[in-house]
Structure formats: structure tokens, C-alpha cells
Amino acid sequence: MKGILKIYHPDETLKYNIRNTYCKAVYSNQQHLLEVEIITDDGLDHVDDDSLQYNFPQLSLEVFDFPLESGEIEGKTIRINDSDEDTFTEVDLFDDEDAFIYDNELQFEKNEEDVLQVIWKGTIDDFYTGSGIPIPFRLKCEFKQDDIVVDED
């Protein structure tokens, strides 16, 4: 497992396993830009039948084109707050609903196995019940390269 996303809804804590991760500091037009994409697994084996999560089995969280001071992100804490003029984050619910994330804090560090990981905290629109009050989330995942297994016949 690459990591876990927890959304702390007042009715229940929703847990998503991470399927894919991508992180890179890109150098473009003489500026370093952060790109992060986290896609959850759509498996629901660990979820109760009456869970709110059943309506939203998969999510994707993304940071794009966020300006950095340098290309080195290890050991850094990055805070991202979108504005009307600048948008650097996106949530995909894989349906017709819209949601936004706020007060994003991404902390990058290496784990015991010397693999880059992120702890991402913030709040997300309550797309489960539509309460209008953003709810906290916490995500922890590693950016470990997948081992591709090729079967030989």
C-alpha cells in the first residue's frame, strides 16, 4: 500500500487507500513548480455497507503549477491556499459533484527506507452530505516507484 487518506467527517472517519502517486518539482520558464497527484483505490472491501464513502469510492487530489523557491522539496513544509486569481489544487470525485480543498499543508520528508513521502493536511468541502462546512482530511503516502512484474510465458 502506498498510503492512506482519512477524511474526518462528523458522522464517520472515511478511509481511502492510495493507489497511484506522482510528485515532481518541474523547472519551467526559469521557475520551479510543484506537481503532486494522489489517486485513491476504488476498492470498498474495508468499508461498511451503509458508509457515506460508498457514494464516493474514489478520489484524486492534485497540486499543479505551484511556484517553489528551489527544486528541492525534501524537508520542506509547503502551504497552499488557492485564491480567486490563482488556483493550484484540484479534487476529482469521479462523478458530477464538485469539491474544493483549503488550508493545504504538505510536509515532505524521507522515511526509514529513504523514500520520499508527504503528509498532506487540509480541509475539503463536505461533498458527502453537502453541509457547506469544510471537513478536515489527512493524507500520508510515499512516492515509491512501482515494481513492474512481467510474466514470461
CSV table of C-alpha atoms in Angstrom, one decimal, residues 6-150:
chain,number,residue,atom,x,y,z
A,6,LYS,CA,-8.6,9.9,6.0
A,7,ILE,CA,-11.5,12.4,5.9
A,8,TYR,CA,-12.8,13.2,9.3
A,9,HIS,CA,-16.5,13.6,8.7
A,10,PRO,CA,-18.6,14.3,11.8
A,11,ASP,CA,-20.6,11.1,11.2
A,12,GLU,CA,-17.7,8.8,10.5
A,13,THR,CA,-14.0,8.7,9.5
A,14,LEU,CA,-13.7,7.8,5.8
A,15,LYS,CA,-10.6,5.9,4.8
A,16,TYR,CA,-9.2,5.6,1.3
A,17,ASN,CA,-6.2,3.5,0.3
A,18,ILE,CA,-3.8,5.2,-2.1
A,19,ARG,CA,-3.3,3.5,-5.5
A,20,ASN,CA,-1.1,5.9,-7.5
A,21,THR,CA,1.2,8.7,-6.5
A,22,TYR,CA,3.1,11.3,-8.5
A,23,CYS,CA,5.4,14.1,-7.3
A,24,LYS,CA,7.9,16.3,-9.1
A,25,ALA,CA,9.4,19.7,-9.0
A,26,VAL,CA,9.4,20.8,-12.6
A,27,TYR,CA,11.6,23.6,-13.9
A,28,SER,CA,9.7,25.7,-16.5
A,29,ASN,CA,10.2,29.3,-17.7
A,30,GLN,CA,13.1,29.8,-15.2
A,31,GLN,CA,10.8,28.8,-12.3
A,32,HIS,CA,10.5,25.6,-10.2
A,33,LEU,CA,6.9,24.4,-10.0
A,34,LEU,CA,5.5,21.6,-7.8
A,35,GLU,CA,3.3,18.9,-9.2
A,36,VAL,CA,1.6,16.3,-7.0
A,37,GLU,CA,-1.1,13.8,-7.8
A,38,ILE,CA,-2.6,11.3,-5.4
A,39,ILE,CA,-5.3,8.8,-6.7
A,40,THR,CA,-7.1,6.6,-4.3
A,41,ASP,CA,-8.0,2.9,-4.8
A,42,ASP,CA,-11.7,2.3,-5.7
A,43,GLY,CA,-11.9,-0.9,-3.6
A,44,LEU,CA,-14.5,-0.9,-0.9
A,45,ASP,CA,-13.8,-4.2,0.8
A,46,HIS,CA,-12.8,-2.4,4.0
A,47,VAL,CA,-16.0,-0.1,4.0
A,48,ASP,CA,-19.3,-0.8,5.8
A,49,ASP,CA,-22.3,-1.2,3.5
A,50,ASP,CA,-24.0,1.9,5.0
A,51,SER,CA,-20.9,4.1,4.8
A,52,LEU,CA,-21.1,7.6,3.2
A,53,GLN,CA,-18.0,6.5,1.3
A,54,TYR,CA,-20.0,4.1,-0.8
A,55,ASN,CA,-21.3,7.1,-2.8
A,56,PHE,CA,-17.7,8.3,-3.5
A,57,PRO,CA,-15.5,5.2,-3.8
A,58,GLN,CA,-12.5,7.1,-5.3
A,59,LEU,CA,-10.9,10.5,-5.2
A,60,SER,CA,-8.0,12.3,-6.8
A,61,LEU,CA,-6.1,15.2,-5.1
A,62,GLU,CA,-3.8,17.3,-7.2
A,63,VAL,CA,-1.4,20.2,-6.9
A,64,PHE,CA,-0.3,21.8,-10.1
A,65,ASP,CA,2.0,24.7,-11.2
A,66,PHE,CA,2.7,25.8,-7.6
A,67,PRO,CA,5.8,28.0,-7.6
A,68,LEU,CA,8.7,26.9,-5.4
A,69,GLU,CA,11.8,28.7,-4.3
A,70,SER,CA,14.0,25.7,-5.4
A,71,GLY,CA,13.7,22.3,-6.9
A,72,GLU,CA,14.5,20.6,-3.6
A,73,ILE,CA,11.3,19.7,-1.6
A,74,GLU,CA,12.7,17.1,0.9
A,75,GLY,CA,12.5,18.5,4.5
A,76,LYS,CA,10.1,21.4,3.4
A,77,THR,CA,6.6,22.2,4.5
A,78,ILE,CA,4.6,23.9,1.8
A,79,ARG,CA,1.4,25.8,2.4
A,80,ILE,CA,-1.1,26.3,-0.4
A,81,ASN,CA,-4.2,28.4,-0.3
A,82,ASP,CA,-6.0,29.0,-3.6
A,83,SER,CA,-7.5,32.4,-4.4
A,84,ASP,CA,-9.8,33.8,-7.0
A,85,GLU,CA,-6.8,34.7,-9.1
A,86,ASP,CA,-4.6,31.7,-8.5
A,87,THR,CA,-5.7,28.0,-8.4
A,88,PHE,CA,-3.1,25.4,-7.6
A,89,THR,CA,-5.2,22.5,-6.2
A,90,GLU,CA,-8.0,20.3,-7.6
A,91,VAL,CA,-10.1,17.4,-6.4
A,92,ASP,CA,-11.7,14.9,-8.7
A,93,LEU,CA,-14.6,12.9,-7.3
A,94,PHE,CA,-15.0,10.9,-10.5
A,95,ASP,CA,-18.7,12.0,-10.8
A,96,ASP,CA,-20.7,15.2,-11.4
A,97,GLU,CA,-20.1,16.6,-7.9
A,98,ASP,CA,-17.6,19.4,-7.2
A,99,ALA,CA,-15.4,19.8,-4.2
A,100,PHE,CA,-12.5,22.1,-3.3
A,101,ILE,CA,-9.7,21.8,-0.8
A,102,TYR,CA,-8.5,24.6,1.5
A,103,ASP,CA,-5.7,25.3,4.0
A,104,ASN,CA,-3.3,22.8,2.4
A,105,GLU,CA,-0.1,21.9,4.2
A,106,LEU,CA,2.2,19.5,2.6
A,107,GLN,CA,5.2,18.2,4.6
A,108,PHE,CA,7.8,16.3,2.6
A,109,GLU,CA,10.4,14.0,4.2
A,110,LYS,CA,12.2,10.8,3.6
A,111,ASN,CA,11.0,7.6,5.5
A,112,GLU,CA,13.2,4.9,7.1
A,113,GLU,CA,13.6,3.3,3.7
A,114,ASP,CA,14.9,6.6,2.2
A,115,VAL,CA,11.8,7.0,0.1
A,116,LEU,CA,10.2,10.5,-0.3
A,117,GLN,CA,6.8,10.8,1.5
A,118,VAL,CA,4.3,13.5,2.1
A,119,ILE,CA,1.9,14.2,4.9
A,120,TRP,CA,-0.9,16.4,3.5
A,121,LYS,CA,-3.3,18.1,5.8
A,122,GLY,CA,-6.2,20.4,4.9
A,123,THR,CA,-9.9,20.7,4.7
A,124,ILE,CA,-12.3,19.6,1.9
A,125,ASP,CA,-15.8,20.5,1.0
A,126,ASP,CA,-18.4,18.2,2.6
A,127,PHE,CA,-19.4,16.6,-0.6
A,128,TYR,CA,-20.9,13.6,1.3
A,129,THR,CA,-23.8,15.5,2.9
A,130,GLY,CA,-23.5,18.9,1.4
A,131,SER,CA,-23.4,20.7,4.8
A,132,GLY,CA,-21.4,23.6,3.4
A,133,ILE,CA,-18.8,23.3,6.2
A,134,PRO,CA,-15.4,22.1,5.1
A,135,ILE,CA,-14.2,18.9,6.9
A,136,PRO,CA,-10.6,18.1,7.8
A,137,PHE,CA,-8.5,15.5,6.0
A,138,ARG,CA,-5.1,14.0,6.4
A,139,LEU,CA,-3.2,12.0,3.8
A,140,LYS,CA,0.1,10.2,4.2
A,141,CYS,CA,1.8,8.4,1.3
A,142,GLU,CA,5.1,7.6,-0.2
A,143,PHE,CA,6.4,8.2,-3.7
A,144,LYS,CA,7.9,4.8,-4.3
A,145,GLN,CA,8.4,3.6,-7.8
A,146,ASP,CA,6.2,0.6,-8.7
A,147,ASP,CA,7.8,-2.7,-9.4
A,148,ILE,CA,6.5,-3.9,-12.7
A,149,VAL,CA,6.3,-7.6,-13.0
A,150,VAL,CA,6.4,-9.1,-16.5
